[in-house]
Amino acid sequence: TFQMSDGVYRWLLDPTQDKESVIHVGLRICLRNFAVLTVLYVLLSWFVEIPYRWMTFALIIGYSIVPVLQQIARGLGKNGLYAVSGVLITALFLVGNLVFVVMLGWGCEGMLLSQILAYGITLLGLLLAEPQIMRSIKAPSNRALTLDMMRYSLPLIPNVVSWWAIN
């Protein structure tokens, strides 16, 4: 997502910016990146055996889009929604693991399924709870804003990669 979650949040805090344009740009960049990721992932999966291929892909999408939607909610001043979404992911993941792994004995597939459901339900909840996200899809494109947000967000990628490697 090119760390677009941070870019969206930063621009939503700026009172001079049109909120719907900021959300539109952030989501458009994410969707474009998902399209590229989908093509690359399908090509890679032809040559490399990826265990739980489609479950892994669904998780990548969930891990990518939910933080963007959370930062949109936070940037719009919906801190309660932001907090509830984080708690919801955790609670759904816990319940899913209890059901799928402990009770049904599905092992790794159960863990992956519980994560996919947790992120999917949270994604839907964020979209339903914050109608401005869906309204922003119709906002006009803003090339200057897109470039500004990309210039801000791209240098943040090495930091995230570093934390990812450390953890």
C-alpha positions as a printed Julia matrix, in Angstrom:
167×3 Matrix{Float64}:
   0.0     0.0     0.0
   3.09    2.24   -0.11
   2.37    3.13    3.56
  -0.67    4.99    2.32
  -2.29    4.54    5.75
   0.2     7.03    7.17
  -0.21    9.39    4.24
  -3.99    9.34    4.45
  -3.9     9.98    8.19
  -1.44   12.87    7.85
  -3.49   14.58    5.11
  -6.81   14.03    6.9
  -5.41   15.92    9.89
  -4.75   18.94    7.65
  -7.84   21.19    7.94
  -7.13   22.77    4.53
  -7.48   19.47    2.67
 -10.69   18.12    1.17
 -11.3    14.94    3.17
 -13.08   13.05    0.4
 -10.25   13.76   -2.05
  -7.67   12.5     0.44
  -9.63    9.3     1.04
 -10.22    8.86   -2.7
  -6.5     9.2    -3.49
  -5.49    6.82   -0.69
  -7.98    4.14   -1.7
  -7.22    4.53   -5.4
  -3.51    3.98   -4.78
  -4.28    0.95   -2.63
  -6.62   -0.56   -5.23
  -4.09    0.0    -8.0
  -1.44   -1.71   -5.9
  -3.81   -4.62   -5.17
  -4.33   -5.1    -8.91
  -0.56   -5.25   -9.48
  -0.13   -7.53   -6.46
  -2.82   -9.88   -7.77
  -1.09  -10.28  -11.12
   2.34  -10.79   -9.5
   0.94  -13.2    -6.93
  -0.79  -15.33   -9.55
   2.36  -15.42  -11.68
   4.52  -16.3    -8.68
   2.13  -19.03   -7.59
   2.58  -20.74  -10.96
   6.29  -21.16  -10.28
   6.44  -21.41   -6.49
   4.24  -23.61   -4.36
   2.65  -21.31   -1.79
   0.96  -23.21    1.03
  -2.65  -22.11    1.52
  -2.22  -19.91   -1.54
  -5.61  -18.17   -1.61
  -5.94  -17.91    2.14
  -2.53  -16.26    2.24
  -3.57  -13.87   -0.52
  -6.78  -12.94    1.31
  -4.74  -12.25    4.45
  -2.34  -10.01    2.56
  -5.28   -7.96    1.29
  -6.84   -7.8     4.75
  -3.54   -6.85    6.4
  -3.16   -4.1     3.82
  -6.58   -2.48    3.56
  -7.85   -2.6     7.15
  -5.04   -0.37    8.52
  -5.8     2.16    5.77
  -9.49    2.18    6.7
  -8.59    2.43   10.39
  -6.38    5.45    9.75
  -9.16    7.03    7.69
 -11.52    6.64   10.64
  -8.87    8.05   12.97
  -8.11   10.95   10.63
 -11.81   11.79   10.47
 -11.86   12.07   14.25
 -13.67    8.76   14.75
 -11.25    7.54   17.44
 -13.9     5.29   18.97
 -14.39    3.51   15.64
 -10.62    3.23   15.27
 -10.31    1.65   18.72
 -13.33   -0.63   18.34
 -12.01   -1.93   15.01
  -8.74   -2.99   16.64
 -10.56   -4.7    19.5
 -12.95   -6.33   17.02
 -10.1    -7.87   15.02
  -8.57   -9.28   18.18
 -11.87  -10.62   19.55
 -12.88  -12.2    16.25
  -9.44  -13.76   15.84
  -9.61  -15.19   19.36
 -13.12  -16.59   18.91
 -12.22  -17.93   15.47
  -9.17  -19.71   16.86
 -11.21  -21.22   19.68
 -13.82  -22.5    17.24
 -11.68  -23.52   14.26
  -8.49  -24.67   15.96
  -9.51  -25.85   19.42
 -13.06  -27.12   18.86
 -12.89  -28.26   15.22
  -9.18  -29.16   15.14
  -8.51  -27.45   11.8
  -4.95  -26.45   12.72
  -3.19  -23.97   10.46
  -6.16  -23.67    8.12
  -8.34  -22.76   11.09
  -5.93  -20.04   12.19
  -5.78  -18.59    8.71
  -9.56  -18.72    8.35
 -10.07  -16.99   11.69
  -7.7   -14.19   10.62
  -9.41  -13.82    7.25
 -12.81  -13.62    8.9
 -11.58  -11.19   11.56
 -10.13   -8.83    8.96
 -13.06   -9.29    6.55
 -15.72   -8.57    9.15
 -13.75   -5.61   10.47
 -13.33   -4.26    6.93
 -17.09   -4.47    6.35
 -17.75   -2.91    9.73
 -15.48    0.04    8.97
 -17.13    0.58    5.58
 -20.62    0.46    7.08
 -19.77    2.59   10.12
 -18.07    5.37    8.15
 -20.15    6.28    5.07
 -17.66    8.97    4.03
 -15.32    6.2     2.87
 -17.81    5.0     0.26
 -18.81    8.55   -0.72
 -15.16    9.41   -1.37
 -15.01    6.9    -4.22
 -16.95    9.41   -6.33
 -14.6    12.28   -5.47
 -12.59   13.69   -8.36
  -8.99   12.61   -8.81
  -6.34   15.07   -7.72
  -2.96   14.46   -9.35
  -1.1    17.0    -7.22
  -2.46   15.47   -4.02
  -1.59   11.99   -5.26
   2.02   13.0    -5.9
   2.28   14.77   -2.54
   0.9    11.77   -0.67
   3.24    9.41   -2.54
   6.25   11.62   -1.78
   5.32   11.53    1.89
   4.48    7.82    2.12
   7.16    6.13    0.0
  10.09    7.02    2.28
   8.23    5.36    5.17
   8.46    1.93    3.53
  12.05    1.14    4.68
  11.03    1.88    8.27
   8.12   -0.55    8.07
  10.27   -3.19    6.39
  12.86   -2.79    9.16
  10.25   -3.29   11.88
   8.83   -6.24    9.99
  12.28   -7.87    9.75
  13.0    -7.22   13.43
   9.71   -8.75   14.54
